Short mmCIF file of C-alpha atoms and ligand atoms in Angstrom, two decimals:
data_model
loop_
_atom_site.label_atom_id
_atom_site.label_comp_id
_atom_site.label_asym_id
_atom_site.label_seq_id
_atom_site.Cartn_x
_atom_site.Cartn_y
_atom_site.Cartn_z
CA UNK A 1 -28.05 -123.66 -1.93
CA UNK A 2 -25.99 -124.10 1.24
CA UNK A 3 -22.72 -122.59 2.40
CA UNK A 4 -20.32 -124.15 4.86
CA UNK A 5 -18.54 -122.07 7.48
CA UNK A 6 -15.25 -122.59 5.62
CA UNK A 7 -16.65 -121.15 2.41
CA UNK A 8 -18.40 -118.32 4.26
CA UNK A 9 -15.35 -117.29 6.31
CA UNK A 10 -12.72 -117.52 3.60
CA UNK A 11 -15.12 -116.05 1.05
CA UNK A 12 -15.92 -112.97 3.14
CA UNK A 13 -12.29 -112.42 4.19
CA UNK A 14 -11.10 -112.82 0.58
CA UNK A 15 -13.85 -110.49 -0.68
CA UNK A 16 -12.80 -107.75 1.72
CA UNK A 17 -9.07 -108.16 1.00
CA UNK A 18 -9.54 -108.32 -2.79
CA UNK A 19 -11.96 -105.35 -2.81
CA UNK A 20 -9.50 -103.21 -0.81
CA UNK A 21 -6.59 -104.33 -3.02
CA UNK A 22 -8.53 -103.37 -6.16
CA UNK A 23 -9.41 -99.97 -4.66
CA UNK A 24 -5.72 -99.44 -3.90
CA UNK A 25 -4.67 -100.49 -7.41
CA UNK A 26 -7.14 -98.08 -9.00
CA UNK A 27 -6.05 -95.29 -6.64
CA UNK A 28 -9.43 -94.99 -4.94
CA UNK A 29 -8.33 -96.12 -1.47
CA UNK A 30 -7.53 -93.07 0.59
CA UNK A 31 -6.98 -93.82 4.27
CA UNK A 32 -5.53 -90.45 5.16
CA UNK A 33 -7.58 -87.41 5.99
CA UNK A 34 -9.22 -85.95 2.95
CA UNK A 35 -8.54 -82.23 2.95
CA UNK A 36 -10.71 -81.27 0.03
CA UNK A 37 -12.96 -78.52 1.39
CA UNK A 38 -16.65 -78.16 0.57
CA UNK A 39 -17.54 -75.72 -2.17
CA UNK A 40 -20.16 -72.98 -2.38
CA UNK A 41 -23.12 -74.65 -4.03
CA UNK A 42 -25.26 -71.64 -4.93
CA UNK A 43 -24.97 -67.99 -5.91
CA UNK A 44 -22.20 -66.15 -7.70
CA UNK A 45 -19.49 -68.06 -5.82
CA UNK A 46 -20.85 -71.52 -6.68
CA UNK A 47 -18.00 -73.93 -7.38
CA UNK A 48 -15.40 -72.01 -5.33
CA UNK A 49 -13.89 -73.59 -2.22
CA UNK A 50 -15.71 -72.41 0.89
CA UNK A 51 -13.45 -71.07 3.69
CA UNK A 52 -16.05 -72.11 6.28
CA UNK A 53 -14.88 -75.70 5.73
CA UNK A 54 -11.26 -74.97 6.70
CA UNK A 55 -10.47 -77.37 9.54
CA UNK A 56 -8.04 -77.06 12.39
CA UNK A 57 -5.90 -79.80 10.84
CA UNK A 58 -5.30 -77.81 7.65
CA UNK A 59 -1.71 -76.67 7.28
CA UNK A 60 -1.07 -73.25 5.80
CA UNK A 61 0.24 -75.18 2.79
CA UNK A 62 -3.19 -76.83 2.41
CA UNK A 63 -4.83 -73.42 2.62
CA UNK A 64 -2.44 -72.08 -0.01
CA UNK A 65 -3.31 -75.06 -2.20
CA UNK A 66 -7.08 -74.80 -1.90
CA UNK A 67 -7.60 -71.07 -1.39
CA UNK A 68 -4.60 -69.51 -3.13
CA UNK A 69 -3.56 -67.57 -0.06
CA UNK A 70 0.26 -67.88 0.27
CA UNK A 71 1.34 -69.63 3.48
CA UNK A 72 3.88 -66.82 4.10
CA UNK A 73 1.12 -64.22 3.95
CA UNK A 74 -0.95 -66.09 6.51
CA UNK A 75 2.08 -66.42 8.80
CA UNK A 76 2.75 -62.68 8.50
CA UNK A 77 -0.89 -61.82 9.06
CA UNK A 78 -0.92 -63.77 12.30
CA UNK A 79 2.55 -62.62 13.34
CA UNK A 80 4.00 -66.12 13.50
CA UNK A 81 7.66 -66.83 13.95
CA UNK A 82 8.88 -68.60 10.78
CA UNK A 83 12.55 -68.75 11.75
CA UNK A 84 12.19 -72.13 13.53
CA UNK A 85 9.19 -73.55 11.73
CA UNK A 86 8.28 -72.93 8.08
CA UNK A 87 5.10 -70.98 7.34
CA UNK A 88 3.72 -73.93 5.36
CA UNK A 89 4.07 -76.25 8.40
CA UNK A 90 1.76 -74.28 10.71
CA UNK A 91 -1.74 -75.63 11.15
CA UNK A 92 -4.86 -73.52 11.56
CA UNK A 93 -5.46 -74.96 15.02
CA UNK A 94 -1.95 -73.89 16.14
CA UNK A 95 -3.33 -70.39 16.56
CA UNK A 96 -5.60 -71.52 19.39
CA UNK A 97 -2.57 -72.50 21.42
CA UNK A 98 -0.43 -69.52 20.40
CA UNK A 99 -3.17 -67.00 21.15
CA UNK A 100 -4.63 -68.79 24.14
CA UNK A 101 -4.05 -65.93 26.57
CA UNK A 102 -6.38 -63.45 24.92
CA UNK A 103 -9.28 -62.61 27.16
CA UNK A 104 -11.51 -60.39 25.06
CA UNK A 105 -12.09 -62.82 22.19
CA UNK A 106 -10.39 -65.58 20.24
CA UNK A 107 -7.84 -65.96 17.53
CA UNK A 108 -8.03 -69.48 16.13
CA UNK A 109 -9.25 -71.54 13.21
CA UNK A 110 -12.25 -69.23 12.81
CA UNK A 111 -9.89 -66.24 12.40
CA UNK A 112 -8.12 -68.11 9.60
CA UNK A 113 -11.46 -68.78 7.88
CA UNK A 114 -12.34 -65.12 8.19
CA UNK A 115 -8.96 -63.93 6.94
CA UNK A 116 -9.09 -66.30 3.95
CA UNK A 117 -12.63 -65.20 3.05
CA UNK A 118 -11.59 -61.53 3.16
CA UNK A 119 -8.46 -62.31 1.11
CA UNK A 120 -10.47 -64.25 -1.50
CA UNK A 121 -13.39 -61.81 -1.27
CA UNK A 122 -15.95 -64.54 -0.66
CA UNK A 123 -18.65 -64.49 2.03
CA UNK A 124 -18.06 -65.81 5.53
CA UNK A 125 -19.72 -64.93 8.83
CA UNK A 126 -17.24 -65.26 11.71
CA UNK A 127 -18.24 -65.97 15.30
CA UNK A 128 -19.11 -62.92 17.40
CA UNK A 129 -15.98 -63.38 19.54
CA UNK A 130 -13.52 -64.03 16.71
CA UNK A 131 -10.71 -61.50 16.36
CA UNK A 132 -8.07 -60.73 13.76
CA UNK A 133 -4.60 -59.40 14.56
CA UNK A 134 -4.04 -55.82 13.37
CA UNK A 135 -1.27 -57.15 11.14
CA UNK A 136 -3.84 -59.24 9.24
CA UNK A 137 -6.01 -56.17 8.59
CA UNK A 138 -2.96 -54.19 7.43
CA UNK A 139 -2.02 -56.91 4.95
CA UNK A 140 -5.56 -57.18 3.59
CA UNK A 141 -5.70 -53.40 3.13
CA UNK A 142 -2.24 -53.27 1.51
CA UNK A 143 -3.21 -56.01 -0.95
CA UNK A 144 -6.43 -54.20 -1.80
CA UNK A 145 -8.62 -57.08 -0.62
CA UNK A 146 -10.54 -54.69 1.65
CA UNK A 147 -11.25 -50.99 1.30
CA UNK A 148 -10.59 -48.30 3.89
CA UNK A 149 -14.09 -48.40 5.31
CA UNK A 150 -13.97 -52.15 5.85
CA UNK A 151 -10.51 -51.83 7.39
CA UNK A 152 -11.86 -49.30 9.88
CA UNK A 153 -14.80 -51.56 10.76
CA UNK A 154 -12.47 -54.53 11.18
CA UNK A 155 -10.13 -52.62 13.45
CA UNK A 156 -12.87 -52.69 16.08
CA UNK A 157 -12.49 -56.47 16.12
CA UNK A 158 -8.73 -56.65 16.08
CA UNK A 159 -5.96 -57.13 18.58
CA UNK A 160 -2.56 -55.57 18.72
CA UNK A 161 -0.25 -58.55 19.15
CA UNK A 162 2.24 -57.01 21.58
CA UNK A 163 -0.42 -55.52 23.77
CA UNK A 164 -2.17 -58.89 24.01
CA UNK A 165 0.87 -60.73 25.18
CA UNK A 166 1.83 -57.94 27.57
CA UNK A 167 -1.47 -57.91 29.35
CA UNK A 168 -2.85 -61.41 29.19
CA UNK A 169 -0.29 -63.01 31.45
CA UNK A 170 -1.35 -60.94 34.40
CA UNK A 171 -5.07 -60.90 33.75
CA UNK A 172 -7.20 -63.00 36.02
CA UNK A 173 -10.32 -64.76 34.94
CA UNK A 174 -13.38 -62.54 35.31
CA UNK A 175 -16.57 -63.85 36.83
CA UNK A 176 -19.22 -64.92 34.35
CA UNK A 177 -20.49 -61.95 32.43
CA UNK A 178 -24.17 -61.34 31.71
CA UNK A 179 -23.86 -61.74 27.95
CA UNK A 180 -23.48 -65.56 27.93
CA UNK A 181 -20.89 -65.64 25.16
CA UNK A 182 -18.16 -68.26 25.31
CA UNK A 183 -14.72 -66.71 25.11
CA UNK A 184 -11.16 -67.81 25.62
CA UNK A 185 -11.40 -67.43 29.40
CA UNK A 186 -14.80 -69.07 29.87
CA UNK A 187 -14.81 -71.88 32.42
CA UNK A 188 -17.20 -74.76 33.06
CA UNK A 189 -18.43 -72.83 36.11
CA UNK A 190 -19.49 -69.99 33.83
CA UNK A 191 -21.55 -72.37 31.71
CA UNK A 192 -23.19 -73.81 34.79
CA UNK A 193 -23.94 -70.35 36.18
CA UNK A 194 -25.51 -69.40 32.84
CA UNK A 195 -27.88 -72.32 33.26
CA UNK A 196 -26.38 -75.09 31.10
CA UNK A 197 -26.57 -78.28 33.13
CA UNK A 198 -23.56 -80.53 33.61
CA UNK A 199 -25.22 -83.42 31.78
CA UNK A 200 -25.68 -81.35 28.60
CA UNK A 201 -22.11 -80.09 28.75
CA UNK A 202 -20.75 -83.59 29.25
CA UNK A 203 -22.85 -85.01 26.41
CA UNK A 204 -21.41 -82.35 24.08
CA UNK A 205 -17.74 -82.62 25.09
CA UNK A 206 -17.91 -86.37 25.56
CA UNK A 207 -16.32 -86.72 28.99
CA UNK A 208 -17.19 -85.89 32.57
CA UNK A 209 -16.26 -82.48 34.00
CA UNK A 210 -13.57 -83.03 36.60
CA UNK A 211 -12.51 -79.42 37.27
CA UNK A 212 -15.16 -76.72 37.00
CA UNK A 213 -12.68 -73.89 37.30
CA UNK A 214 -10.54 -74.84 34.31
CA UNK A 215 -10.83 -72.72 31.17
CA UNK A 216 -12.67 -74.52 28.36
CA UNK A 217 -9.88 -73.65 25.94
CA UNK A 218 -7.19 -75.19 28.17
CA UNK A 219 -9.24 -78.30 28.90
CA UNK A 220 -10.08 -78.86 25.22
CA UNK A 221 -6.47 -78.41 24.24
CA UNK A 222 -5.42 -81.05 26.83
CA UNK A 223 -8.08 -83.45 25.57
CA UNK A 224 -7.18 -82.88 21.92
CA UNK A 225 -10.52 -81.24 21.07
CA UNK A 226 -10.72 -78.28 18.79
CA UNK A 227 -11.88 -75.24 20.76
CA UNK A 228 -13.64 -73.47 17.90
CA UNK A 229 -15.74 -76.55 17.04
CA UNK A 230 -16.89 -77.44 20.54
CA UNK A 231 -17.30 -73.85 21.57
CA UNK A 232 -19.86 -73.40 18.79
CA UNK A 233 -21.88 -76.43 19.85
CA UNK A 234 -21.88 -75.25 23.50
CA UNK A 235 -22.80 -71.72 22.41
CA UNK A 236 -25.75 -73.10 20.45
CA UNK A 237 -26.89 -74.96 23.55
CA UNK A 238 -26.63 -71.70 25.54
CA UNK A 239 -28.51 -69.73 22.90
CA UNK A 240 -31.60 -71.89 23.20
CA UNK A 241 -31.83 -71.56 26.98
CA UNK B 1 -16.00 -136.31 13.51
CA UNK B 2 -15.01 -134.11 16.45
CA UNK B 3 -11.68 -133.41 14.81
CA UNK B 4 -13.45 -132.18 11.68
CA UNK B 5 -15.62 -129.79 13.70
CA UNK B 6 -12.71 -128.35 15.61
CA UNK B 7 -10.75 -127.79 12.40
CA UNK B 8 -13.63 -125.89 10.85
CA UNK B 9 -14.20 -123.78 13.94
CA UNK B 10 -10.54 -122.93 13.76
CA UNK B 11 -11.18 -121.16 10.50
CA UNK B 12 -13.27 -118.52 12.29
CA UNK B 13 -10.60 -118.19 14.96
CA UNK B 14 -7.86 -117.78 12.35
CA UNK B 15 -9.80 -115.13 10.46
CA UNK B 16 -10.64 -113.29 13.69
CA UNK B 17 -7.01 -113.34 14.81
CA UNK B 18 -5.92 -112.19 11.35
CA UNK B 19 -8.18 -109.12 11.32
CA UNK B 20 -7.48 -108.32 14.98
CA UNK B 21 -3.74 -108.36 14.26
CA UNK B 22 -4.19 -106.25 11.14
CA UNK B 23 -6.11 -103.56 13.01
CA UNK B 24 -3.60 -103.66 15.86
CA UNK B 25 -0.74 -103.15 13.40
CA UNK B 26 -2.58 -100.28 11.73
CA UNK B 27 -3.07 -98.46 15.02
CA UNK B 28 0.49 -99.18 16.14
CA UNK B 29 1.87 -97.88 12.85
CA UNK B 30 -0.15 -94.72 13.34
CA UNK B 31 1.68 -94.13 16.63
CA UNK B 32 5.10 -95.65 15.96
CA UNK B 33 6.94 -94.89 12.73
CA UNK B 34 9.07 -98.07 13.15
CA UNK B 35 5.99 -100.22 12.62
CA UNK B 36 4.92 -98.09 9.66
CA UNK B 37 8.34 -98.57 8.01
CA UNK B 38 8.02 -102.31 8.53
CA UNK B 39 4.56 -102.37 6.93
CA UNK B 40 4.44 -99.57 4.33
CA UNK B 41 1.04 -100.72 2.93
CA UNK B 42 -0.76 -99.55 6.06
CA UNK B 43 1.41 -96.49 6.71
CA UNK B 44 -0.53 -93.36 7.55
CA UNK B 45 -3.88 -95.06 8.13
CA UNK B 46 -5.68 -94.49 11.41
CA UNK B 47 -8.31 -96.60 13.20
CA UNK B 48 -10.96 -94.24 11.85
CA UNK B 49 -9.73 -94.99 8.33
CA UNK B 50 -10.56 -98.68 8.64
CA UNK B 51 -13.85 -98.36 10.51
CA UNK B 52 -16.84 -98.89 8.23
CA UNK B 53 -19.14 -97.24 10.78
CA UNK B 54 -17.34 -93.96 10.06
CA UNK B 55 -18.83 -94.17 6.58
CA UNK B 56 -22.31 -94.58 8.01
CA UNK B 57 -22.14 -91.55 10.29
CA UNK B 58 -20.61 -89.51 7.46
CA UNK B 59 -23.38 -90.27 5.00
CA UNK B 60 -25.48 -87.18 5.81
CA UNK B 61 -22.55 -84.79 5.49
CA UNK B 62 -21.35 -86.53 2.32
CA UNK B 63 -24.74 -86.19 0.67
CA UNK B 64 -25.24 -82.56 1.73
CA UNK B 65 -21.71 -81.14 1.29
CA UNK B 66 -19.70 -83.75 -0.62
CA UNK B 67 -17.13 -84.05 2.20
CA UNK B 68 -16.64 -86.34 5.18
CA UNK B 69 -16.98 -85.76 8.90
CA UNK B 70 -13.66 -84.83 10.51
CA UNK B 71 -11.22 -87.77 10.73
CA UNK B 72 -13.24 -89.89 8.30
CA UNK B 73 -11.75 -90.91 4.98
CA UNK B 74 -12.70 -92.39 1.63
CA UNK B 75 -11.56 -95.77 2.97
CA UNK B 76 -14.26 -95.80 5.68
CA UNK B 77 -16.83 -95.12 3.02
CA UNK B 78 -15.68 -97.96 0.78
CA UNK B 79 -15.48 -100.35 3.75
CA UNK B 80 -19.03 -99.43 4.65
CA UNK B 81 -20.14 -100.42 1.12
CA UNK B 82 -18.07 -103.65 1.14
CA UNK B 83 -19.45 -104.71 4.53
CA UNK B 84 -22.97 -103.83 3.41
CA UNK B 85 -22.60 -106.15 0.39
CA UNK B 86 -21.50 -109.02 2.69
CA UNK B 87 -24.44 -108.27 4.99
CA UNK B 88 -26.97 -108.43 2.14
CA UNK B 89 -25.51 -111.83 1.21
CA UNK B 90 -25.05 -113.40 4.65
CA UNK B 91 -26.17 -110.93 7.34
CA UNK B 92 -23.82 -109.38 9.94
CA UNK B 93 -21.03 -111.81 9.08
CA UNK B 94 -18.70 -108.85 9.70
CA UNK B 95 -19.70 -108.93 13.39
CA UNK B 96 -19.21 -112.66 13.79
CA UNK B 97 -16.03 -113.11 11.81
CA UNK B 98 -14.20 -109.83 11.26
CA UNK B 99 -14.89 -107.18 13.92
CA UNK B 100 -11.86 -107.06 16.25
CA UNK B 101 -13.92 -105.77 19.13
CA UNK B 102 -16.33 -108.71 18.88
CA UNK B 103 -13.30 -110.99 18.82
CA UNK B 104 -11.87 -109.28 21.89
CA UNK B 105 -15.12 -109.79 23.81
CA UNK B 106 -15.15 -113.46 22.81
CA UNK B 107 -11.62 -113.87 24.17
CA UNK B 108 -12.60 -112.32 27.49
CA UNK B 109 -15.70 -114.51 27.40
CA UNK B 110 -13.50 -117.61 27.35
CA UNK B 111 -12.41 -116.72 30.88
CA UNK B 112 -16.05 -116.24 31.92
CA UNK B 113 -17.02 -119.58 30.36
CA UNK B 114 -14.23 -121.30 32.30
CA UNK B 115 -15.33 -119.65 35.54
CA UNK B 116 -19.09 -120.06 35.27
CA UNK B 117 -19.38 -123.11 32.97
CA UNK B 118 -23.05 -123.55 31.89
CA UNK B 119 -24.22 -120.50 33.81
CA UNK B 120 -22.11 -118.28 31.54
CA UNK B 121 -24.19 -116.05 29.28
CA UNK B 122 -27.37 -116.93 31.21
CA UNK B 123 -27.24 -114.37 34.01
CA UNK B 124 -29.60 -111.73 32.62
CA UNK B 125 -33.31 -112.67 32.80
CA UNK B 126 -34.85 -112.70 29.34
CA UNK B 127 -37.52 -110.16 30.36
CA UNK B 128 -34.85 -107.57 31.10
CA UNK B 129 -32.59 -108.67 28.28
CA UNK B 130 -35.37 -108.08 25.73
CA UNK B 131 -35.59 -104.40 26.67
CA UNK B 132 -31.84 -103.89 27.01
CA UNK B 133 -31.42 -104.93 23.41
CA UNK B 134 -33.28 -101.80 22.24
CA UNK B 135 -30.52 -99.59 23.61
CA UNK B 136 -28.32 -100.10 20.57
CA UNK B 137 -31.01 -98.69 18.27
CA UNK B 138 -31.37 -95.62 20.45
CA UNK B 139 -27.60 -95.19 20.36
CA UNK B 140 -27.56 -95.61 16.59
CA UNK B 141 -30.13 -92.85 16.12
CA UNK B 142 -28.42 -90.55 18.62
CA UNK B 143 -24.99 -91.00 17.01
CA UNK B 144 -26.15 -90.54 13.43
CA UNK B 145 -28.19 -87.42 14.29
CA UNK B 146 -25.60 -85.75 16.53
CA UNK B 147 -22.78 -86.49 14.07
CA UNK B 148 -24.85 -84.96 11.28
CA UNK B 149 -25.51 -81.86 13.38
CA UNK B 150 -22.01 -81.33 14.75
CA UNK B 151 -19.92 -82.75 11.85
CA UNK B 152 -17.59 -84.30 14.46
CA UNK B 153 -17.20 -87.89 15.58
CA UNK B 154 -19.24 -87.59 18.76
CA UNK B 155 -19.09 -91.33 19.45
CA UNK B 156 -15.28 -91.49 19.65
CA UNK B 157 -15.39 -90.09 23.21
CA UNK B 158 -17.46 -93.12 24.27
CA UNK B 159 -16.14 -95.75 21.88
CA UNK B 160 -14.56 -98.68 23.76
CA UNK B 161 -13.25 -100.11 20.48
CA UNK B 162 -11.32 -96.90 19.86
CA UNK B 163 -10.10 -96.94 23.48
CA UNK B 164 -8.87 -100.54 23.20
CA UNK B 165 -6.77 -99.87 20.14
CA UNK B 166 -5.47 -96.54 21.42
CA UNK B 167 -4.66 -97.55 24.97
CA UNK B 168 -1.10 -96.31 24.57
CA UNK B 169 -2.02 -92.89 23.19
CA UNK B 170 -3.30 -89.73 24.86
CA UNK B 171 -6.17 -89.47 22.36
CA UNK B 172 -8.73 -91.42 24.38
CA UNK B 173 -11.36 -89.68 26.51
CA UNK B 174 -11.71 -90.98 30.05
CA UNK B 175 -15.37 -91.87 29.32
CA UNK B 176 -14.23 -94.32 26.62
CA UNK B 177 -11.77 -95.98 29.05
CA UNK B 178 -14.57 -96.37 31.60
CA UNK B 179 -16.90 -97.94 29.02
CA UNK B 180 -14.09 -100.28 27.89
CA UNK B 181 -13.58 -101.42 31.50
CA UNK B 182 -17.34 -102.01 31.87
CA UNK B 183 -17.38 -104.07 28.64
CA UNK B 184 -14.43 -106.18 29.81
CA UNK B 185 -16.07 -106.93 33.16
CA UNK B 186 -19.47 -107.59 31.54
CA UNK B 187 -17.83 -109.97 29.04
CA UNK B 188 -16.95 -112.23 31.97
CA UNK B 189 -20.66 -112.82 32.53
CA UNK B 190 -22.32 -112.19 29.18
CA UNK B 191 -21.16 -113.19 25.69
CA UNK B 192 -20.46 -110.10 23.51
CA UNK B 193 -22.26 -107.61 25.80
CA UNK B 194 -21.32 -104.59 23.69
CA UNK B 195 -22.60 -106.27 20.52
CA UNK B 196 -25.88 -107.18 22.21
CA UNK B 197 -26.70 -103.98 24.00
CA UNK B 198 -24.69 -101.07 22.71
CA UNK B 199 -23.13 -101.50 19.27
CA UNK B 200 -24.77 -99.02 16.87
CA UNK B 201 -23.13 -100.60 13.84
CA UNK B 202 -24.34 -104.06 14.87
CA UNK B 203 -27.83 -102.58 15.21
CA UNK B 204 -27.69 -101.37 11.64
CA UNK B 205 -26.16 -104.52 10.14
CA UNK B 206 -28.57 -106.70 12.13
CA UNK B 207 -31.48 -105.27 10.14
CA UNK B 208 -30.18 -107.18 7.10
CA UNK B 209 -31.18 -110.41 8.86
CA UNK B 210 -34.72 -109.72 7.70
CA UNK B 211 -33.82 -109.82 4.00
CA UNK B 212 -30.34 -111.36 3.60
CA UNK B 213 -29.92 -113.92 0.82
CA UNK B 214 -28.34 -116.71 2.89
CA UNK B 215 -30.07 -117.29 6.22
CA UNK B 216 -29.76 -119.80 9.05
CA UNK B 217 -32.42 -122.46 8.49
CA UNK B 218 -33.62 -125.28 10.72
CA UNK B 219 -35.12 -128.28 8.99
CA UNK B 220 -38.04 -129.29 11.22
CA UNK B 221 -38.37 -132.70 9.53
CA UNK B 222 -35.02 -133.93 10.83
CA UNK B 223 -34.77 -131.86 14.03
CA UNK B 224 -34.69 -133.99 17.20
CA UNK B 225 -35.51 -131.03 19.49
CA UNK B 226 -32.38 -131.45 21.58
CA UNK B 227 -32.01 -127.65 21.98
CA UNK B 228 -28.24 -127.70 21.49
CA UNK B 229 -28.52 -124.94 18.88
CA UNK B 230 -30.14 -122.63 21.45
CA UNK B 231 -27.46 -123.33 24.05
CA UNK B 232 -24.65 -122.71 21.55
CA UNK B 233 -25.87 -119.32 20.34
CA UNK B 234 -23.68 -116.52 21.73
CA UNK B 235 -26.50 -114.04 21.12
CA UNK B 236 -29.08 -116.12 23.07
CA UNK B 237 -31.33 -116.57 20.07
CA UNK B 238 -33.89 -119.39 20.19
CA UNK B 239 -33.33 -121.38 17.01
CA UNK B 240 -35.15 -124.58 18.01
CA UNK B 241 -38.64 -123.13 17.51
CA UNK B 242 -38.09 -121.37 14.22
CA UNK B 243 -37.55 -122.54 10.66
CA UNK B 244 -35.55 -119.51 9.55
CA UNK B 245 -33.52 -117.26 11.85
CA UNK B 246 -34.44 -113.64 11.12
CA UNK B 247 -33.53 -112.36 14.58
CA UNK B 248 -31.74 -108.97 14.18
CA UNK B 249 -29.01 -110.08 16.58
CA UNK B 250 -27.81 -113.11 14.61
CA UNK B 251 -24.15 -112.56 13.69
CA UNK B 252 -23.80 -115.56 11.35
CA UNK B 253 -21.21 -117.19 13.54
CA UNK B 254 -22.64 -120.58 12.48
CA UNK B 255 -22.07 -122.13 15.89
CA UNK B 256 -25.65 -123.40 15.93
CA UNK B 257 -25.35 -125.26 12.62
CA UNK B 258 -24.91 -128.95 11.99
CA UNK B 259 -21.21 -128.27 11.50
CA UNK B 260 -20.92 -127.51 15.22
CA UNK B 261 -23.72 -127.65 17.81
CA UNK B 262 -26.52 -129.44 16.00
CA UNK B 263 -25.94 -133.20 16.25
CA UNK B 264 -28.05 -134.01 13.17
CA UNK B 265 -26.47 -133.58 9.77
CA UNK B 266 -27.80 -130.87 7.46
CA UNK B 267 -30.52 -129.84 9.89
CA UNK B 268 -29.35 -126.39 10.91
CA UNK B 269 -27.52 -124.75 8.03
CA UNK B 270 -26.72 -121.52 6.26
CA UNK B 271 -28.45 -121.41 2.92
CA UNK B 272 -31.04 -119.95 0.64
CA UNK B 273 -34.65 -120.87 1.10
CA UNK B 274 -34.42 -123.48 -1.66
CA UNK B 275 -35.86 -126.98 -1.67
CA UNK B 276 -34.65 -128.88 1.38
CA UNK B 277 -32.79 -132.14 1.03
CA UNK B 278 -33.98 -135.18 2.91
CA UNK B 279 -30.62 -136.68 3.90
CA UNK B 280 -30.35 -137.48 7.57
CA UNK B 281 -27.65 -138.53 10.01
CA UNK B 282 -25.79 -137.41 13.08
CA UNK B 283 -22.47 -135.74 13.64
CA UNK B 284 -21.64 -137.63 16.76
S1 SF4 C 1 -25.47 -119.35 16.79
FE1 SF4 C 1 -26.72 -119.34 14.92
S2 SF4 C 1 -28.47 -118.00 15.39
FE2 SF4 C 1 -26.89 -117.63 16.98
S3 SF4 C 1 -25.72 -115.89 16.14
FE3 SF4 C 1 -24.63 -117.73 15.49
S4 SF4 C 1 -25.50 -118.17 13.46
FE4 SF4 C 1 -26.91 -116.70 14.42
#
C-alpha cells in the first residue's frame, strides 16, 4: 500500500485537528496549568493533598480550594495588606518578593507549604532556612492546630514582621559564611567561594552568570525563576561537595 | 508534469504555514488579550501547552506522582500521544510537516540555498557530521533525567523554539536567545541544523523509523541510479543505496520520492513493504 504526499499531509493534519477537537468536546483538553496537587500515597494521610506540592503559581484561593485553609487566614498569617488586593488573589510566590529583604532566612513558597501542613496537621519538612512570621504561629496556636510546646519551638524559627522591615533595609550583605547554606542574601560569589564551579551553577539556572555580586534571590526574580525551587537544586549541589 | 509536482509540494508548505501561524497566534494570545478575544478557542493556552515534548519530559513525574512538571498541561500529554500515533504510522512526519521550528529553519534555509546554490547543506564533512548527530541523543537523555530530578522545565532556558515564539516577552533566558541566533546563522549553511544535531524530540521520534508502518522505499528494479533522491534529502540521507529508509533522521518530508526528486515513476515512494508493482515511467 502506498501513500501520496497529499494524503499523508492532509491526513496527519486532519488527524491532529480532529483528535484535539474531540478532546475539547469531551472536556479532556486542558491547556492551562493544572493545579491539582499530588497526594500522600502511603501512611495514615494517604489520599490527602500533599502541601509539599504547593507551587509558587498557586493563588491563596487555590490553596483554600485544595487544602481548606481560608485565603484570609493565610493573608493574616503572613501579614499581607488586603486593602488593595484581595487575599484570594495573592500567589504563594508573591511572598518571595514581599519578604526579599530578610537576611537570616527566607519567607516564601516553602513557608506557605509549612504553614499549610501545620494548619492541616499533615507532615512536611521545611528547608533549614525557611521562616514563619510570628503572626502565623499565633494564628496556628489560636486555632489549636499546634500546641504550646510546638509554638515555642517554632518561635525560634520565626520573624517579627516589623523588626524585619526595620532592619533589613540597612543591612549589608555579609561575606560568605562557613555553613554553606543558601539564604536570601547569598550571592553567586558565595557559591563560587564555597567551591561550586560556575559551569555547574549555570547548568542549574540555565543562563550564564553576568554579575557575581548580585543576590541569587534578586537575580532569579528578574529572570522569572522561583527562588525556592532553584535554591534547593543549588543547595543539593553544594551538599555533595 | 512540473506543475503537478509544484502543486503537491505546496501542500506541505500550506500545512507548515498553517501550523506555524496557529502556534504564533497561541503565543501572541498568551501575551496580548486582544488576540485572545479575537480567537477565544486558543485563549489561555501557552506555548508549553501545545508542545508534545512537554508530555515526554513529564512522563516520569506523571507516573510517580500523578501530576505534571511545572508549566506542563494535560494538552501536552495528549499531543505527545497523538504525535506518537502518527510516528508509528509514518515516522517523524510531525518534524517534516508540522513542527513550526523545523518550518522556520527551512525558511531561513531558502536564503542559504539562494546564496550557496548546490553547495548549500554540503559544508560539513560526513565524518564530522556522523558524530555531531549523536548530540541530540545525549541532550534527550540529559533533559529527561534532569527534568525528572528537578521537576522543572530545565530545557526552556536553552530552547530556541521557545525563544523564537517569545521574542517579545521577558520570559526568555539569554542562553536561549544565543542558541536561537546560532540556529539562524547555521540554517544559512545547513538544512535544519537544530533538527539534525540538537533536537531531543526529533531524536526520540526518529527512533520510530526503525519500526514505522509506512516507510520510504526505493524499488531497485526501476531505479536508474541518478542520485537525485540523495541530493534532495534535507537530512543528507543516502537513499540511492538502500531499499528501505530506516535512517533515524528521516522526517518523512517525501522530497526524495517519485512525486518530487526521483525522475522515475513509483520508484521511491512511501508505503508498506507489500508486493511491489512493476509499472515504470518517468516524471519528466
Ligand atoms: S528526503 Fe526522503 S529520506 Fe530524506 S528526510 Fe525526506 S523522506 Fe526521509
